[in-house]
Structures are given as C-alpha cells and as structure tokens.
mmCIF file with all atom_site columns, C-alpha atoms in Angstrom:
data_model
loop_
_atom_site.group_PDB
_atom_site.id
_atom_site.type_symbol
_atom_site.label_atom_id
_atom_site.label_alt_id
_atom_site.label_comp_id
_atom_site.label_asym_id
_atom_site.label_entity_id
_atom_site.label_seq_id
_atom_site.pdbx_PDB_ins_code
_atom_site.Cartn_x
_atom_site.Cartn_y
_atom_site.Cartn_z
_atom_site.occupancy
_atom_site.B_iso_or_equiv
_atom_site.pdbx_formal_charge
_atom_site.auth_seq_id
_atom_site.auth_comp_id
_atom_site.auth_asym_id
_atom_site.auth_atom_id
_atom_site.pdbx_PDB_model_num
ATOM 1  C CA . MET A 1 1  ? 55.124  -3.856 -6.692 1.00 0.00 ? 1  MET A CA 1
ATOM 2  C CA . MET A 1 2  ? 53.789  -2.201 -3.620 1.00 0.00 ? 2  MET A CA 1
ATOM 3  C CA . VAL A 1 3  ? 51.594  0.256  -5.641 1.00 0.00 ? 3  VAL A CA 1
ATOM 4  C CA . ASN A 1 4  ? 49.901  -2.725 -7.406 1.00 0.00 ? 4  ASN A CA 1
ATOM 5  C CA . LYS A 1 5  ? 49.161  -4.397 -3.982 1.00 0.00 ? 5  LYS A CA 1
ATOM 6  C CA . VAL A 1 6  ? 47.514  -1.151 -2.697 1.00 0.00 ? 6  VAL A CA 1
ATOM 7  C CA . ASN A 1 7  ? 45.591  -0.765 -5.838 1.00 0.00 ? 7  ASN A CA 1
ATOM 8  C CA . VAL A 1 8  ? 44.329  -4.348 -5.523 1.00 0.00 ? 8  VAL A CA 1
ATOM 9  C CA . MET A 1 9  ? 43.303  -3.807 -1.897 1.00 0.00 ? 9  MET A CA 1
ATOM 10 C CA . GLU A 1 10 ? 41.581  -0.479 -2.722 1.00 0.00 ? 10 GLU A CA 1
ATOM 11 C CA . TYR A 1 11 ? 39.635  -2.238 -5.571 1.00 0.00 ? 11 TYR A CA 1
ATOM 12 C CA . LYS A 1 12 ? 38.561  -5.000 -3.292 1.00 0.00 ? 12 LYS A CA 1
ATOM 13 C CA . GLU A 1 13 ? 37.398  -2.466 -0.715 1.00 0.00 ? 13 GLU A CA 1
ATOM 14 C CA . LEU A 1 14 ? 35.430  -0.649 -3.353 1.00 0.00 ? 14 LEU A CA 1
ATOM 15 C CA . GLU A 1 15 ? 33.892  -3.872 -4.510 1.00 0.00 ? 15 GLU A CA 1
ATOM 16 C CA . LEU A 1 16 ? 32.950  -4.705 -0.923 1.00 0.00 ? 16 LEU A CA 1
ATOM 17 C CA . LEU A 1 17 ? 31.501  -1.198 -0.408 1.00 0.00 ? 17 LEU A CA 1
ATOM 18 C CA . THR A 1 18 ? 29.503  -1.447 -3.647 1.00 0.00 ? 18 THR A CA 1
ATOM 19 C CA . GLU A 1 19 ? 28.096  -4.810 -2.468 1.00 0.00 ? 19 GLU A CA 1
ATOM 20 C CA . ILE A 1 20 ? 27.198  -3.391 0.985  1.00 0.00 ? 20 ILE A CA 1
ATOM 21 C CA . ASN A 1 21 ? 25.519  -0.366 -0.711 1.00 0.00 ? 21 ASN A CA 1
ATOM 22 C CA . LYS A 1 22 ? 23.472  -2.710 -2.887 1.00 0.00 ? 22 LYS A CA 1
ATOM 23 C CA . LYS A 1 23 ? 22.378  -4.680 0.162  1.00 0.00 ? 23 LYS A CA 1
ATOM 24 C CA . PHE A 1 24 ? 21.396  -1.452 1.995  1.00 0.00 ? 24 PHE A CA 1
ATOM 25 C CA . GLN A 1 25 ? 19.449  -0.364 -0.944 1.00 0.00 ? 25 GLN A CA 1
ATOM 26 C CA . THR A 1 26 ? 17.646  -3.686 -0.966 1.00 0.00 ? 26 THR A CA 1
ATOM 27 C CA . VAL A 1 27 ? 16.769  -3.315 2.737  1.00 0.00 ? 27 VAL A CA 1
ATOM 28 C CA . ILE A 1 28 ? 15.573  0.291  2.153  1.00 0.00 ? 28 ILE A CA 1
ATOM 29 C CA . ASP A 1 29 ? 13.451  -0.805 -0.749 1.00 0.00 ? 29 ASP A CA 1
ATOM 30 C CA . ASN A 1 30 ? 11.849  -3.532 1.382  1.00 0.00 ? 30 ASN A CA 1
ATOM 31 C CA . ILE A 1 31 ? 11.221  -1.097 4.198  1.00 0.00 ? 31 ILE A CA 1
ATOM 32 C CA . ASN A 1 32 ? 9.535   1.224  1.730  1.00 0.00 ? 32 ASN A CA 1
ATOM 33 C CA . LYS A 1 33 ? 7.273   -1.554 0.543  1.00 0.00 ? 33 LYS A CA 1
ATOM 34 C CA . VAL A 1 34 ? 6.313   -2.430 4.202  1.00 0.00 ? 34 VAL A CA 1
ATOM 35 C CA . VAL A 1 35 ? 5.568   1.194  4.966  1.00 0.00 ? 35 VAL A CA 1
ATOM 36 C CA . ASN A 1 36 ? 3.483   1.450  1.799  1.00 0.00 ? 36 ASN A CA 1
ATOM 37 C CA . ASP A 1 37 ? 1.587   -1.676 2.673  1.00 0.00 ? 37 ASP A CA 1
ATOM 38 C CA . LEU A 1 38 ? 0.955   -0.304 6.270  1.00 0.00 ? 38 LEU A CA 1
ATOM 39 C CA . ALA A 1 39 ? -0.388  2.913  4.818  1.00 0.00 ? 39 ALA A CA 1
ATOM 40 C CA . HIS A 1 40 ? -2.816  0.979  2.593  1.00 0.00 ? 40 HIS A CA 1
ATOM 41 C CA . LEU A 1 41 ? -3.867  -1.269 5.472  1.00 0.00 ? 41 LEU A CA 1
ATOM 42 C CA . SER A 1 42 ? -4.458  1.628  7.824  1.00 0.00 ? 42 SER A CA 1
ATOM 43 C CA . GLU A 1 43 ? -6.581  3.341  5.071  1.00 0.00 ? 43 GLU A CA 1
ATOM 44 C CA . MET A 1 44 ? -8.664  0.146  4.707  1.00 0.00 ? 44 MET A CA 1
ATOM 45 C CA . VAL A 1 45 ? -9.129  -0.119 8.467  1.00 0.00 ? 45 VAL A CA 1
ATOM 46 C CA . TYR A 1 46 ? -10.202 3.581  8.635  1.00 0.00 ? 46 TYR A CA 1
ATOM 47 C CA . GLU A 1 47 ? -12.660 3.086  5.768  1.00 0.00 ? 47 GLU A CA 1
ATOM 48 C CA . ASN A 1 48 ? -14.036 -0.046 7.337  1.00 0.00 ? 48 ASN A CA 1
ATOM 49 C CA . LYS A 1 49 ? -14.555 1.717  10.669 1.00 0.00 ? 49 LYS A CA 1
ATOM 50 C CA . MET A 1 50 ? -16.262 4.676  9.004  1.00 0.00 ? 50 MET A CA 1
ATOM 51 C CA . CYS A 1 51 ? -18.626 2.276  7.270  1.00 0.00 ? 51 CYS A CA 1
ATOM 52 C CA . GLN A 1 52 ? -19.360 0.463  10.549 1.00 0.00 ? 52 GLN A CA 1
ATOM 53 C CA . LEU A 1 53 ? -20.133 3.823  12.236 1.00 0.00 ? 53 LEU A CA 1
ATOM 54 C CA . LYS A 1 54 ? -22.320 4.803  9.303  1.00 0.00 ? 54 LYS A CA 1
ATOM 55 C CA . ASP A 1 55 ? -24.329 1.521  9.540  1.00 0.00 ? 55 ASP A CA 1
ATOM 56 C CA . GLU A 1 56 ? -24.652 1.917  13.337 1.00 0.00 ? 56 GLU A CA 1
ATOM 57 C CA . ASN A 1 57 ? -25.958 5.498  12.917 1.00 0.00 ? 57 ASN A CA 1
ATOM 58 C CA . GLU A 1 58 ? -28.439 4.354  10.225 1.00 0.00 ? 58 GLU A CA 1
ATOM 59 C CA . HIS A 1 59 ? -29.621 1.557  12.398 1.00 0.00 ? 59 HIS A CA 1
ATOM 60 C CA . GLU A 1 60 ? -30.128 3.960  15.375 1.00 0.00 ? 60 GLU A CA 1
ATOM 61 C CA . ILE A 1 61 ? -32.018 6.367  13.207 1.00 0.00 ? 61 ILE A CA 1
ATOM 62 C CA . LYS A 1 62 ? -34.353 3.543  12.079 1.00 0.00 ? 62 LYS A CA 1
ATOM 63 C CA . LEU A 1 63 ? -34.949 2.520  15.771 1.00 0.00 ? 63 LEU A CA 1
ATOM 64 C CA . HIS A 1 64 ? -35.753 6.045  16.810 1.00 0.00 ? 64 HIS A CA 1
ATOM 65 C CA . SER A 1 65 ? -38.035 6.584  13.866 1.00 0.00 ? 65 SER A CA 1
ATOM 66 C CA . HIS A 1 66 ? -40.231 3.618  14.946 1.00 0.00 ? 66 HIS A CA 1
ATOM 67 C CA . MET A 1 67 ? -40.767 4.934  18.413 1.00 0.00 ? 67 MET A CA 1
#
C-alpha cells in the first residue's frame, strides 16, 4: 500500500514539474520574441538615422555648391 502512495506522489510531482517546464518554455519563447523584435527595431532606428545623416550631408553639399 505504501508503494502505491509513493508512486502516486512521484507521478504528481512529475506532472507538476512537466507543467512548470512548459510554462518556463513559454516564458523563454516570449523573451526570444521580444529580443527578436528589439533587434528589428534597433536595425530600423539605425537605418533611419543613416538616412537622416545622408539627407543632411546632401543638403549641406547643395548649400556649399551654391556659394
């Protein structure tokens, strides 16, 4: 009788651990999505800044060429 009780407890612990692992995996997946989104965002910000600098340089060149 005692063996069955221990087996049931071990099974419940394994179920709980499995559920916790699934939740951790979900959290990790969500963190990966956020990191990926941040990488894309930083790339867009970088490209935008480079375009702004290019436009400013072209504007300066035009101003100097008229002098």
